[in-house]
Coordinates of C-alpha atoms and ligand atoms in Angstrom, one line a residue:
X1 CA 0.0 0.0 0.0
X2 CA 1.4 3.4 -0.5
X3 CA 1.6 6.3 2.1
X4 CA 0.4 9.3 2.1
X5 CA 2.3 12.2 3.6
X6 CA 1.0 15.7 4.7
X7 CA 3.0 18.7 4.7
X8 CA 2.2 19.2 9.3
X9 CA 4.1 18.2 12.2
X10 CA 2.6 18.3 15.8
X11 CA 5.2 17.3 17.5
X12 CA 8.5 19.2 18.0
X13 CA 11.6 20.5 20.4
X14 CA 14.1 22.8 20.3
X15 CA 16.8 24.0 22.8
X16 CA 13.9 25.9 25.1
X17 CA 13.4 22.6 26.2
X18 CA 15.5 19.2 25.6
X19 CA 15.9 19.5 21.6
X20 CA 19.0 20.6 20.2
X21 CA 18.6 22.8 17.8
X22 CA 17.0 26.3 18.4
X23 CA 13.6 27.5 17.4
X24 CA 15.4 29.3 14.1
X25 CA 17.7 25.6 12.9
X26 CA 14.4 23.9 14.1
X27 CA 12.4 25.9 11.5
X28 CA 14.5 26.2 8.9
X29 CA 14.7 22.0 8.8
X30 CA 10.7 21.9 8.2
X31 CA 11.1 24.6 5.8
X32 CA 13.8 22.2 3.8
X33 CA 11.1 19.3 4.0
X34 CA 8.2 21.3 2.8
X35 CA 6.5 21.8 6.0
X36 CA 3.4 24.0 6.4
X37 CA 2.0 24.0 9.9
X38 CA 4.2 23.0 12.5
X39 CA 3.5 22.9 16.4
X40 CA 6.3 23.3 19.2
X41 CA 6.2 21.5 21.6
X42 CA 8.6 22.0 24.5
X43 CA 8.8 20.2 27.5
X44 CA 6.7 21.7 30.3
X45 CA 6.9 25.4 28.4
X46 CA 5.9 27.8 26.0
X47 CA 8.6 30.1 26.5
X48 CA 9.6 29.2 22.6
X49 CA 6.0 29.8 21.1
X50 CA 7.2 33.6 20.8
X51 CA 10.4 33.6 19.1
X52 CA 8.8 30.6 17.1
X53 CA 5.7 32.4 15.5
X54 CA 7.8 35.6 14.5
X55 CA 10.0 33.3 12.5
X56 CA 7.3 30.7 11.0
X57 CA 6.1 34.0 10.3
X58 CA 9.2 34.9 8.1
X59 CA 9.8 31.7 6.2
X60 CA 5.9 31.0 6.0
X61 CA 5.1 28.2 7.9
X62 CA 2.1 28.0 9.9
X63 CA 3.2 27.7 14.2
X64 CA 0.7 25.6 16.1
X65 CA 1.1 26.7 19.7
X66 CA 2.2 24.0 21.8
X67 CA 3.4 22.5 25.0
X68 CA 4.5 18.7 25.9
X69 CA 3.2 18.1 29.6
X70 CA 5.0 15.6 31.9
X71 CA 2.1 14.1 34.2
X72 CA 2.6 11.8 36.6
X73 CA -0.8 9.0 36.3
X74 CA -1.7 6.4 38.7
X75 CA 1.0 6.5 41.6
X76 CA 4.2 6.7 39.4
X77 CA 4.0 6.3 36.3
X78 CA 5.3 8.8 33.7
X79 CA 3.5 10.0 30.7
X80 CA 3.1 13.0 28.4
X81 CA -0.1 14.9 27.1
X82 CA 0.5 17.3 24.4
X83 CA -1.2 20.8 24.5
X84 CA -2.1 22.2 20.7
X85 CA -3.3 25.3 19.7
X86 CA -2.9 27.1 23.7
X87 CA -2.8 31.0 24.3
X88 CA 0.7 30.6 25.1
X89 CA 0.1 33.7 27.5
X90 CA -3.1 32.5 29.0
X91 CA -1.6 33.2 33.3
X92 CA -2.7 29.9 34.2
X93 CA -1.1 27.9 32.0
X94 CA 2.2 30.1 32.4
X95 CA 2.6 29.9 35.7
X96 CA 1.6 26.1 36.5
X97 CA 4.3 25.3 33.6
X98 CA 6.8 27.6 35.5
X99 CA 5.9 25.6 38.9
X100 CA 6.5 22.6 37.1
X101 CA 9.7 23.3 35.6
X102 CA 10.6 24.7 38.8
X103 CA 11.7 21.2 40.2
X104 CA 14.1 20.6 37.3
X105 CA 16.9 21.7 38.8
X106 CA 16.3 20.2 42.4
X107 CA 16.0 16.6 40.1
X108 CA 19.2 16.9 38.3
X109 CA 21.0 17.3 41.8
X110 CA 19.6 14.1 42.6
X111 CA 20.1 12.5 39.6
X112 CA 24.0 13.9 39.9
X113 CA 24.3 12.8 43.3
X114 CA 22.6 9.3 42.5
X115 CA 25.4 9.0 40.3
X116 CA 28.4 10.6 42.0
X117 CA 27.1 7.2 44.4
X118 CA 28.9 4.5 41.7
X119 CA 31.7 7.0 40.8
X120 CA 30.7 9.2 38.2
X121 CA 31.5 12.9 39.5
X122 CA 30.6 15.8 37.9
X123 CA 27.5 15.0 36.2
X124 CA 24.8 18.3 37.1
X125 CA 27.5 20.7 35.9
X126 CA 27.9 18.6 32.7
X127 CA 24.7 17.9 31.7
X128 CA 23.8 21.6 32.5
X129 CA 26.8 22.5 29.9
X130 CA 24.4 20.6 27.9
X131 CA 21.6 22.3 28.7
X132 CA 20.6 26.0 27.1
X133 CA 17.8 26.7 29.6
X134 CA 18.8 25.5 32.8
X135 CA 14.9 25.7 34.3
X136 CA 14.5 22.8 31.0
X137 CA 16.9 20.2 32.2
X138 CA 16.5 17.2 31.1
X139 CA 17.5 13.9 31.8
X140 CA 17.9 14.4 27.5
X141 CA 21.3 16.7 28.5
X142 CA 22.5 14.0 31.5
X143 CA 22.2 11.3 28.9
X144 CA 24.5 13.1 26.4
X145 CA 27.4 14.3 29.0
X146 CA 27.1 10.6 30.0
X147 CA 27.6 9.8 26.2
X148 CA 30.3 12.5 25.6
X149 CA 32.3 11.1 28.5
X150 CA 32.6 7.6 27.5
X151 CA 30.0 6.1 30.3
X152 CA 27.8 5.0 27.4
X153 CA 27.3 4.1 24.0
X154 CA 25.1 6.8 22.3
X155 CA 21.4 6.1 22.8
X156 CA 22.3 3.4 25.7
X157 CA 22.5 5.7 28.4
X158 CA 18.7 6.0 29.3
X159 CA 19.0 1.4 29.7
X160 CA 22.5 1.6 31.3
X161 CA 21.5 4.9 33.8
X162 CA 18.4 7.1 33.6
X163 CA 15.3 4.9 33.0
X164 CA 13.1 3.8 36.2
X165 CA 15.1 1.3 38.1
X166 CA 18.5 2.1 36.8
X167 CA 21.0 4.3 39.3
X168 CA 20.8 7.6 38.1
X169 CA 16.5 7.6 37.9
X170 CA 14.8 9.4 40.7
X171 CA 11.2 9.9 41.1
X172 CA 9.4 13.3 40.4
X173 CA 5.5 14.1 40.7
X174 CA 4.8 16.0 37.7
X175 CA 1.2 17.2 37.0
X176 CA -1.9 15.3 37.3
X177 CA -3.5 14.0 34.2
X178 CA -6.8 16.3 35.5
X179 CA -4.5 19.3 35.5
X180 CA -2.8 19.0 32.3
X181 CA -5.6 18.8 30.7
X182 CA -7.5 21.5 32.4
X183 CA -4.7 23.8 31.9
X184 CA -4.5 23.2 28.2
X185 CA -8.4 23.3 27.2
X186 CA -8.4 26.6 29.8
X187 CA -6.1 28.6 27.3
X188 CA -8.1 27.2 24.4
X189 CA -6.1 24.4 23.5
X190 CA -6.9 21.2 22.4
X191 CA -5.2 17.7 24.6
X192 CA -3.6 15.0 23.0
X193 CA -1.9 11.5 24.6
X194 CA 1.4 11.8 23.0
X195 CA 3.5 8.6 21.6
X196 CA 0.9 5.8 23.5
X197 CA 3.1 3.2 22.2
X198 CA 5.6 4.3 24.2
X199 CA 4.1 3.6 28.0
X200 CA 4.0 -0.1 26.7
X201 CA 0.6 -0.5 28.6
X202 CA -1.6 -3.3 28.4
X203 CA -5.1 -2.5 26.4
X204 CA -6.6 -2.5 29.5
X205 CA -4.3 -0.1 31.3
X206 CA -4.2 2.5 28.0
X207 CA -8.4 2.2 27.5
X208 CA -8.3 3.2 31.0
X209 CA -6.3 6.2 30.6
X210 CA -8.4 7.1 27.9
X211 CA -11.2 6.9 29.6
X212 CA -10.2 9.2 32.4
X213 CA -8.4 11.4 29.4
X214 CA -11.6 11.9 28.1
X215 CA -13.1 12.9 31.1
X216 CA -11.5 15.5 31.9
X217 CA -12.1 16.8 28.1
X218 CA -9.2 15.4 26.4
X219 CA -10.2 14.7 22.6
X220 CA -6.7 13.4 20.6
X221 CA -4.3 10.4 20.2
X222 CA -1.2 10.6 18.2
X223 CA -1.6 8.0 16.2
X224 CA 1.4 8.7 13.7
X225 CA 5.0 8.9 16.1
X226 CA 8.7 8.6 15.8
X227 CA 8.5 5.9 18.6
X228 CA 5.6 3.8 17.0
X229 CA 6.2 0.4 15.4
X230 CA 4.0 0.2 12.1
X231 CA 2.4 -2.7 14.6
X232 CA 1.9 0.2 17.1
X233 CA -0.2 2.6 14.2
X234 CA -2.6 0.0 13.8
X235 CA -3.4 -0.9 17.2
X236 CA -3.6 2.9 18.5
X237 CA -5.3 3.7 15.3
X238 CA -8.0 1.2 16.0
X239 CA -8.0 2.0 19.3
X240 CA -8.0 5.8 18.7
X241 CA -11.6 4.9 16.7
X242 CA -13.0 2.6 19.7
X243 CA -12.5 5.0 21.8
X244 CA -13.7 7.9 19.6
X245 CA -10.9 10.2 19.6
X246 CA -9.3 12.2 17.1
X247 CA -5.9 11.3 15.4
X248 CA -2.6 13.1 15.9
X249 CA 0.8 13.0 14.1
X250 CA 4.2 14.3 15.5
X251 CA 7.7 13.3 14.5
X252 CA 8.1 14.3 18.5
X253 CA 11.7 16.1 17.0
X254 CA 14.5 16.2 18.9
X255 CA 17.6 16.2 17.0
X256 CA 19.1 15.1 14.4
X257 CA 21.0 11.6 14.1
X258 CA 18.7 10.4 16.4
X259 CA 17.0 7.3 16.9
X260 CA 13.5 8.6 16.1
X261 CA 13.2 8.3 12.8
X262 CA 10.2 10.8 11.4
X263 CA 12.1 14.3 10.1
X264 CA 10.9 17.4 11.6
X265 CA 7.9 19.3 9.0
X266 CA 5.7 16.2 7.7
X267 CA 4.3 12.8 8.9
X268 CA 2.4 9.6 7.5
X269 CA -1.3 10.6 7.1
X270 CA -3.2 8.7 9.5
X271 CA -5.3 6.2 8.2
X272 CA -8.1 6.7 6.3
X273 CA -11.5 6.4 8.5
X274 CA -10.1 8.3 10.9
X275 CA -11.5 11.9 12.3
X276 CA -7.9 13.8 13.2
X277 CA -7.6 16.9 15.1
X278 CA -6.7 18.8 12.1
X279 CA -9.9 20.8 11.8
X280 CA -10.8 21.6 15.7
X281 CA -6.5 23.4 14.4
X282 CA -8.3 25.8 11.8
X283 CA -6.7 23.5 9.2
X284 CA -8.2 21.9 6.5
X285 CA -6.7 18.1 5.3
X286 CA -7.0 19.1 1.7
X287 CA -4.4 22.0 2.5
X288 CA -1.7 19.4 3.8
X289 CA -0.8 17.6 0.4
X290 CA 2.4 17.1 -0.3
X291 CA 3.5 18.5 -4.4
X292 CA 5.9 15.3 -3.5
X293 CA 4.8 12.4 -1.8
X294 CA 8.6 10.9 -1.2
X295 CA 9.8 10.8 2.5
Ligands
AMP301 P1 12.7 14.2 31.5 O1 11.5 15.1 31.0 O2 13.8 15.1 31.9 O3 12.3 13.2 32.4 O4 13.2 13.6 30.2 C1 12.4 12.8 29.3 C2 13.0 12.9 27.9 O5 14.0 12.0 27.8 C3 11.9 12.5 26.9 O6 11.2 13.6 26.5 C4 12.8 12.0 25.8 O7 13.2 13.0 25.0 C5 14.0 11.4 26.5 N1 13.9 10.0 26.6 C6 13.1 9.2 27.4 N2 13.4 7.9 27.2 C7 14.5 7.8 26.4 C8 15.3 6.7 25.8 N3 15.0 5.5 26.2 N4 16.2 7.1 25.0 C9 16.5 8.3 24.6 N5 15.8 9.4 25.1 C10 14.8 9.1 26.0
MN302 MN1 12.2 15.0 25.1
MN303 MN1 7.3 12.7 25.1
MN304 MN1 8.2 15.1 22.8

């Protein structure tokens, strides 16, 4: 069967949170792959959404406001709602993101001092080096000074280090699911379960999520992500229509040479049958074909 691409990504970092490139590199790299609307999506901020729009505005791409919310669901658990199309000056959602981010820094000590415990010294100031706004620190900059120093392979440190379980992890409430959502659809935007692939839940566990999702007025799945299997498409897709939401797509960005494999500006159209979130975005699907369907 052939794919189908559309020119929209909405999905994407840059170096306001843990991506590494800046909102300027970012941009010009959709504009190379023919990208029309793009959203950014930083990690617990919209400090970016500024800079971004005024240079979208420039090389004329369409910005999607956006925001990548870390929650913390069902006792500990990690997981990530997207925010789409949010007044990125709407108070509310400024300040709870700025509370949020707030316990960055207080983590990465621990995460440092974790691992100064099995000899590895040095590791806050390093991955801050990494790090161009120290309020976003990630464990994204810890795992490349681990890389850059020889502690482990590239794209192994998260396995060998940071991951739940391993030495340098240390737990961190992040928003509620409830809250997340609240503060999104409060500043007009739209909430979407980003990457569900990715939690590797049980269809049991991830229909209950969307349950709860839904009610607290969450409406999207991405169906289309860097970090789905084609296995994974199918399954979210049909459960993205059991449970009645609408479809998403993000390459989720980062950097590039990286193990996520979707480039930053266009993604697989989701399949068809399903309703996506592109029209509650002001965009119509008609607008988003590509002159040149290659990848
Ligand atoms: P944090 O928000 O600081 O807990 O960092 C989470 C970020 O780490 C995610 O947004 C991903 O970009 C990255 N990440 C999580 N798991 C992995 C992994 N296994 N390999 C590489 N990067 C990962
Ligand atoms: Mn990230
Ligand atoms: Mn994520
Ligand atoms: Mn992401």
């Amino acid at each position: 069967m052939t794919k189908t691409f559309i020119s929209i990504d909405l999905h994407s970092h840059s170096t306001y949170s843990d991506g590494s490139l800046s909102v300027r590199e970012l941009l010009t790299l959709v504009k190379d792959n023919q990208g029309k609307y793009q959203a950014l999506t930083d990690h617990d901020t919209v400090s970016g959404i500024s800079e971004a729009k005024k240079i979208a505005n420039e090389l004329d791409i369409n910005l999607i406001s956006g925001v990548e919310i870390s929650v913390t669901w069902t006792g500990n658990t990690l997981i990530h709602i997207v925010g789409l199309g949010v007044d990125e000056n709407n108070s509310q959602l400024v300040t709870e993101l700025d509370k949020l981010r707030n316990s960055r820094i207080e983590r990465g000590k621990r995460i440092a001092a974790n691992l100064a415990k099995i000899g590895i010294h040095g590791a806050f100031e390093g991955a801050m080096s990494f790090c161009k706004n120290p309020e976003s620190l990630s464990r994204t900059h810890f795992n490349d000074w681990l890389v850059q120093q020889g502690h482990a392979k590239p794209g192994k440190a998260f396995d060998k280090f940071l991951a739940p379980g391993r030495v340098g992890y240390t737990s961190q409430t992040w928003a509620t699911l409830e809250n997340a959502v609240k503060w999104i659809t409060e500043s007009g935007g739209i909430a979407v379960i980003a990457h569900p692939g990715r939690y590797k839940f049980t269809r049991t566990k991830l229909g209950k999520l969307i349950e709860e999702f839904k009610t607290y007025g969450g409406v999207g799945i991405e169906v289309i992500s860097s970090s789905h299997s084609l296995q994974d498409e199918e399954y979210i897709s049909s459960m993205c229509q059991h449970y009645g939401l609408l479809a998403s797509v993000g390459s989720d960005f980062h950097k590039q040479e990286s193990y996520r494999t979707i480039r930053p500006g266009f993604n697989k159209s989701p399949s068809k049958g399903l309703q996506t979130v592109f029209p509650l975005l002001g965009i119509k699907e008609t607008d988003l074909i590509r002159d040149n369907n290659e990848q």
